[in-house]
């Protein structure tokens, strides 16, 4: 979860880290809180926002790129996690935003398969038991099934976008925020890689993973990979896992990107002020090879 009106992309080379530069792709003329992104097959980006449930698309490969409105999803004032569930089809979390809670928590699908400019939008599931859904990731073996982290409930919901059935897959204390947390956001970003569900917990200031089976069932205990250095200045948000390189790159609001090995070694590689390049804000990180997929 991160709020900013400037979209900046940090592309991480998949074979090595090179040319650690940031490029501003687009700047909204008014304050728009961009929450999450997903890559479409043509290399354009989908942007979920807290802008009255509006979903935007942006093609970063064209000069002077402009964000174009895809749709305002019905019944939502804010959109959160996005996950690809098929070719050019995405699941998106939306709801009515409150104070560290949401009502009308909903999973939508947005399908560009038949019309790349006018997608089919469906409400596939409403989850009344959810409090604050945030990160979203599809199961690799069954991509129509998505896992949605609830940052207040300390739970992960499993949602079948074909049937609409939603249920709690598992709960764990390490998915919750401590009772005395000043920012009561537990599980935040979610990613699937190599038989694990990776996640950040904002309030607990950790990056962790839990083994799951093909159906999203927890098969072992949560392993904390790293605890945040200098937590008074930063927290961890969304991220990308490069399992083949044994590393993850984590958005570290308000102005940095951290490199964390899957053995727990962490470094700020871009931003952070002082001797680093300053970033206006960071919320999401993508892979270079994804941009040409």
Short mmCIF file of C-alpha atoms in Angstrom, two decimals:
data_model
loop_
_atom_site.label_atom_id
_atom_site.label_comp_id
_atom_site.label_asym_id
_atom_site.label_seq_id
_atom_site.Cartn_x
_atom_site.Cartn_y
_atom_site.Cartn_z
CA UNK A 1 0.00 0.00 0.00
CA UNK A 2 1.45 3.35 -1.00
CA UNK A 3 -0.02 6.72 -1.93
CA UNK A 4 1.50 9.02 -4.53
CA UNK A 5 0.54 10.91 -7.67
CA UNK A 6 3.75 10.32 -9.60
CA UNK A 7 4.33 7.00 -11.34
CA UNK A 8 8.00 6.12 -11.34
CA UNK A 9 9.28 2.79 -12.59
CA UNK A 10 12.41 1.07 -11.35
CA UNK A 11 13.24 -1.76 -13.72
CA UNK A 12 15.40 -4.50 -12.23
CA UNK A 13 17.46 -6.43 -14.76
CA UNK A 14 16.90 -10.14 -14.30
CA UNK A 15 20.50 -11.17 -14.86
CA UNK A 16 22.25 -8.41 -12.92
CA UNK A 17 21.55 -5.06 -11.35
CA UNK A 18 22.59 -2.31 -13.73
CA UNK A 19 21.90 1.37 -14.30
CA UNK A 20 19.95 1.96 -11.13
CA UNK A 21 18.00 4.91 -12.40
CA UNK A 22 14.43 6.02 -12.02
CA UNK A 23 12.36 7.62 -14.72
CA UNK A 24 9.13 9.49 -14.12
CA UNK A 25 6.63 8.03 -16.55
CA UNK A 26 3.62 10.15 -15.75
CA UNK A 27 2.43 12.71 -13.23
CA UNK A 28 -1.26 13.24 -12.50
CA UNK A 29 -2.20 16.91 -12.56
CA UNK A 30 -4.24 16.41 -9.38
CA UNK A 31 -3.53 14.33 -6.31
CA UNK A 32 -4.28 10.70 -7.20
CA UNK A 33 -3.25 7.88 -4.90
CA UNK A 34 -1.83 5.05 -7.01
CA UNK A 35 -1.93 1.81 -5.05
CA UNK A 36 -0.76 -1.07 -7.23
CA UNK A 37 0.22 -2.01 -10.77
CA UNK A 38 0.06 -4.95 -13.12
CA UNK A 39 1.64 -5.51 -16.51
CA UNK A 40 -0.49 -6.30 -19.53
CA UNK A 41 0.84 -8.52 -22.35
CA UNK A 42 1.54 -5.48 -24.53
CA UNK A 43 3.79 -3.95 -21.86
CA UNK A 44 1.33 -1.33 -20.69
CA UNK A 45 0.51 -0.92 -17.01
CA UNK A 46 -2.73 -1.15 -15.13
CA UNK A 47 -2.90 1.25 -12.18
CA UNK A 48 -5.26 0.73 -9.28
CA UNK A 49 -6.03 3.91 -7.36
CA UNK A 50 -7.85 5.40 -4.40
CA UNK A 51 -9.45 7.77 -6.92
CA UNK A 52 -13.13 6.80 -6.59
CA UNK A 53 -12.47 3.23 -7.67
CA UNK A 54 -10.84 4.25 -10.93
CA UNK A 55 -8.59 1.89 -12.87
CA UNK A 56 -6.14 3.45 -15.32
CA UNK A 57 -3.83 2.14 -18.02
CA UNK A 58 -0.51 3.63 -19.09
CA UNK A 59 1.86 2.65 -21.89
CA UNK A 60 5.39 3.43 -20.62
CA UNK A 61 7.00 2.77 -24.01
CA UNK A 62 5.53 5.83 -25.73
CA UNK A 63 6.88 9.38 -25.34
CA UNK A 64 4.89 11.65 -23.04
CA UNK A 65 2.75 8.77 -21.83
CA UNK A 66 -0.68 9.63 -20.46
CA UNK A 67 -2.77 7.61 -18.04
CA UNK A 68 -6.08 6.64 -19.62
CA UNK A 69 -9.16 5.74 -17.62
CA UNK A 70 -10.22 2.12 -18.08
CA UNK A 71 -13.23 2.20 -15.78
CA UNK A 72 -14.52 3.14 -12.36
CA UNK A 73 -15.34 -0.17 -10.71
CA UNK A 74 -18.87 -0.19 -9.29
CA UNK A 75 -19.33 -0.04 -5.53
CA UNK A 76 -15.72 0.91 -4.77
CA UNK A 77 -14.02 4.12 -3.72
CA UNK A 78 -10.57 2.50 -3.61
CA UNK A 79 -8.80 -0.28 -5.50
CA UNK A 80 -5.93 -2.28 -4.04
CA UNK A 81 -4.15 -5.44 -5.24
CA UNK A 82 -4.15 -6.62 -8.86
CA UNK A 83 -3.22 -10.08 -10.14
CA UNK A 84 -3.14 -11.53 -13.66
CA UNK A 85 -5.37 -14.61 -13.80
CA UNK A 86 -5.33 -15.28 -17.55
CA UNK A 87 -4.00 -13.70 -20.73
CA UNK A 88 -5.02 -10.04 -20.45
CA UNK A 89 -7.46 -10.81 -17.62
CA UNK A 90 -6.98 -9.51 -14.09
CA UNK A 91 -8.50 -9.82 -10.65
CA UNK A 92 -8.68 -6.63 -8.58
CA UNK A 93 -9.57 -5.88 -4.96
CA UNK A 94 -11.95 -2.99 -4.39
CA UNK A 95 -14.02 -1.59 -1.55
CA UNK A 96 -15.28 1.50 0.23
CA UNK A 97 -12.35 2.95 2.11
CA UNK A 98 -12.63 3.88 5.79
CA UNK A 99 -10.13 4.39 8.61
CA UNK A 100 -7.83 1.37 8.29
CA UNK A 101 -10.83 -0.68 7.20
CA UNK A 102 -13.07 -1.18 4.20
CA UNK A 103 -16.69 -2.02 3.61
CA UNK A 104 -18.09 -3.79 0.57
CA UNK A 105 -14.85 -5.72 0.05
CA UNK A 106 -15.12 -7.09 -3.48
CA UNK A 107 -13.09 -9.08 -5.99
CA UNK A 108 -13.59 -7.90 -9.56
CA UNK A 109 -12.33 -9.30 -12.83
CA UNK A 110 -11.33 -7.07 -15.73
CA UNK A 111 -11.03 -8.96 -19.01
CA UNK A 112 -9.42 -7.31 -22.05
CA UNK A 113 -9.53 -10.56 -24.05
CA UNK A 114 -12.30 -9.62 -26.46
CA UNK A 115 -11.79 -5.86 -26.51
CA UNK A 116 -8.41 -4.39 -25.51
CA UNK A 117 -9.86 -0.91 -24.97
CA UNK A 118 -13.28 -1.74 -23.52
CA UNK A 119 -12.86 -4.65 -21.11
CA UNK A 120 -15.56 -6.81 -19.60
CA UNK A 121 -15.86 -6.05 -15.89
CA UNK A 122 -17.52 -8.44 -13.47
CA UNK A 123 -18.08 -8.62 -9.73
CA UNK A 124 -17.03 -12.19 -8.95
CA UNK A 125 -17.07 -12.25 -5.15
CA UNK A 126 -18.07 -10.13 -2.18
CA UNK A 127 -16.31 -10.88 1.09
CA UNK A 128 -18.27 -9.49 4.05
CA UNK A 129 -15.94 -11.09 6.60
CA UNK A 130 -12.93 -9.16 5.28
CA UNK A 131 -11.77 -6.00 7.05
CA UNK A 132 -8.91 -4.63 4.95
CA UNK A 133 -7.87 -6.61 1.88
CA UNK A 134 -4.59 -5.43 0.40
CA UNK A 135 -2.16 -7.67 -1.50
CA UNK A 136 -3.38 -10.10 -4.16
CA UNK A 137 -1.63 -12.96 -5.96
CA UNK A 138 -2.80 -15.80 -8.20
CA UNK A 139 -1.95 -19.43 -7.49
CA UNK A 140 0.50 -20.62 -10.18
CA UNK A 141 -1.22 -24.01 -10.60
CA UNK A 142 -4.72 -22.53 -10.64
CA UNK A 143 -4.41 -18.87 -11.68
CA UNK A 144 -8.18 -18.34 -11.56
CA UNK A 145 -7.81 -18.77 -7.78
CA UNK A 146 -6.35 -15.75 -6.01
CA UNK A 147 -4.98 -15.25 -2.51
CA UNK A 148 -5.90 -11.97 -0.81
CA UNK A 149 -4.19 -10.79 2.36
CA UNK A 150 -6.28 -9.08 5.03
CA UNK A 151 -4.05 -6.56 6.80
CA UNK A 152 -6.33 -6.21 9.83
CA UNK A 153 -7.67 -9.74 10.20
CA UNK A 154 -4.23 -11.37 9.90
CA UNK A 155 -5.60 -13.83 7.37
CA UNK A 156 -5.27 -14.85 3.75
CA UNK A 157 -8.47 -15.44 1.81
CA UNK A 158 -8.63 -17.89 -1.09
CA UNK A 159 -11.05 -16.71 -3.79
CA UNK A 160 -12.13 -18.72 -6.83
CA UNK A 161 -12.87 -16.15 -9.53
CA UNK A 162 -14.82 -18.73 -11.55
CA UNK A 163 -17.28 -19.71 -8.80
CA UNK A 164 -17.05 -16.68 -6.51
CA UNK A 165 -16.39 -18.89 -3.49
CA UNK A 166 -14.23 -17.11 -0.90
CA UNK A 167 -12.89 -18.62 2.30
CA UNK A 168 -10.07 -18.07 4.74
CA UNK A 169 -7.14 -20.25 3.67
CA UNK A 170 -5.17 -19.63 6.86
CA UNK A 171 -4.46 -17.20 9.67
CA UNK A 172 -1.22 -16.56 11.53
CA UNK A 173 -0.05 -14.05 14.17
CA UNK A 174 2.76 -12.98 11.82
CA UNK A 175 0.12 -11.78 9.36
CA UNK A 176 -1.39 -9.43 11.96
CA UNK A 177 -0.35 -6.02 13.22
CA UNK A 178 0.60 -5.82 16.92
CA UNK A 179 -2.20 -4.48 19.10
CA UNK A 180 -0.16 -1.37 19.93
CA UNK A 181 0.91 -0.62 16.34
CA UNK A 182 0.71 3.04 15.36
CA UNK A 183 0.01 1.93 11.78
CA UNK A 184 -2.27 -1.11 12.14
CA UNK A 185 -1.42 -2.69 8.78
CA UNK A 186 -0.28 -6.30 8.93
CA UNK A 187 0.19 -8.38 5.80
CA UNK A 188 0.73 -6.01 2.88
CA UNK A 189 2.30 -7.09 -0.42
CA UNK A 190 1.88 -10.70 -1.63
CA UNK A 191 3.80 -12.68 -4.24
CA UNK A 192 4.01 -16.37 -5.18
CA UNK A 193 7.32 -18.02 -6.07
CA UNK A 194 8.76 -21.51 -5.83
CA UNK A 195 6.11 -23.04 -3.59
CA UNK A 196 6.05 -20.10 -1.18
CA UNK A 197 3.80 -17.16 -0.55
CA UNK A 198 6.08 -14.19 0.15
CA UNK A 199 4.71 -11.20 2.03
CA UNK A 200 5.58 -8.02 3.85
CA UNK A 201 4.06 -7.05 7.19
CA UNK A 202 4.14 -3.29 7.57
CA UNK A 203 3.50 -3.02 11.30
CA UNK A 204 5.84 -5.88 12.23
CA UNK A 205 8.48 -4.53 9.81
CA UNK A 206 9.28 -7.92 8.30
CA UNK A 207 9.67 -9.65 4.95
CA UNK A 208 8.69 -13.30 5.21
CA UNK A 209 7.46 -16.37 3.39
CA UNK A 210 5.26 -19.37 4.10
CA UNK A 211 5.21 -22.69 2.21
CA UNK A 212 1.90 -23.46 0.50
CA UNK A 213 0.62 -26.23 -1.72
CA UNK A 214 -0.95 -25.85 -5.14
CA UNK A 215 -4.32 -25.04 -3.59
CA UNK A 216 -2.95 -22.28 -1.35
CA UNK A 217 -2.99 -24.34 1.83
CA UNK A 218 -0.30 -23.58 4.39
CA UNK A 219 2.08 -26.54 4.65
CA UNK A 220 4.64 -25.22 7.14
CA UNK A 221 5.54 -22.40 9.46
CA UNK A 222 6.23 -18.82 8.43
CA UNK A 223 9.90 -18.01 7.95
CA UNK A 224 10.97 -14.42 8.60
CA UNK A 225 13.58 -13.63 5.96
CA UNK A 226 14.49 -10.15 7.17
CA UNK A 227 13.47 -7.53 9.71
CA UNK A 228 13.64 -3.94 8.57
CA UNK A 229 16.75 -1.93 9.34
CA UNK A 230 16.06 1.61 10.57
CA UNK A 231 12.33 1.02 10.95
CA UNK A 232 11.84 4.50 12.40
CA UNK A 233 12.38 5.94 8.93
CA UNK A 234 10.94 3.31 6.60
CA UNK A 235 8.52 0.46 6.18
CA UNK A 236 8.20 -2.22 3.52
CA UNK A 237 5.41 -2.31 0.97
CA UNK A 238 5.12 -4.19 -2.32
CA UNK A 239 8.00 -6.08 -3.89
CA UNK A 240 9.22 -8.45 -6.58
CA UNK A 241 10.94 -11.80 -5.95
CA UNK A 242 13.66 -12.97 -8.37
CA UNK A 243 13.91 -16.51 -7.08
CA UNK A 244 16.50 -17.53 -9.66
CA UNK A 245 18.81 -14.82 -8.31
CA UNK A 246 17.96 -15.49 -4.65
CA UNK A 247 16.91 -11.89 -4.15
CA UNK A 248 13.89 -9.63 -3.70
CA UNK A 249 13.50 -5.91 -4.31
CA UNK A 250 11.17 -4.13 -1.91
CA UNK A 251 9.49 -0.76 -2.22
CA UNK A 252 10.44 1.17 0.89
CA UNK A 253 8.27 4.26 1.25
CA UNK A 254 8.72 7.10 1.27
CA UNK A 255 11.72 7.21 -1.03
CA UNK A 256 13.82 4.08 -1.39
CA UNK A 257 14.15 0.60 -2.83
CA UNK A 258 15.74 -2.16 -0.77
CA UNK A 259 17.52 -5.24 -2.06
CA UNK A 260 17.00 -8.21 0.26
CA UNK A 261 18.62 -11.56 -0.39
CA UNK A 262 16.49 -14.58 0.44
CA UNK A 263 19.14 -15.24 3.09
CA UNK A 264 18.18 -11.98 4.78
CA UNK A 265 20.95 -9.55 3.78
CA UNK A 266 19.47 -6.14 3.01
CA UNK A 267 20.71 -2.94 1.41
CA UNK A 268 19.14 0.23 0.09
CA UNK A 269 20.11 0.34 -3.57
CA UNK A 270 18.19 3.40 -4.78
CA UNK A 271 16.90 6.42 -2.90
CA UNK A 272 16.91 6.90 0.84
CA UNK A 273 18.19 10.48 0.82
CA UNK A 274 21.64 11.43 2.14
CA UNK A 275 24.16 9.88 -0.26
CA UNK A 276 21.50 8.12 -2.32
CA UNK A 277 19.39 9.40 -5.16
CA UNK A 278 16.15 10.76 -3.76
CA UNK A 279 12.88 9.29 -4.98
CA UNK A 280 9.59 11.10 -4.67
CA UNK A 281 7.85 7.91 -3.63
CA UNK A 282 8.00 4.17 -4.19
CA UNK A 283 5.20 1.66 -4.12
CA UNK A 284 5.73 -1.01 -6.78
CA UNK A 285 8.64 -2.66 -8.57
CA UNK A 286 8.66 -4.56 -11.87
CA UNK A 287 10.98 -6.83 -13.82
CA UNK A 288 12.60 -5.79 -17.09
CA UNK A 289 11.63 -9.05 -18.79
CA UNK A 290 8.00 -8.48 -17.80
CA UNK A 291 7.93 -5.28 -19.82
CA UNK A 292 8.53 -7.13 -23.04
CA UNK A 293 6.29 -10.10 -22.27
#
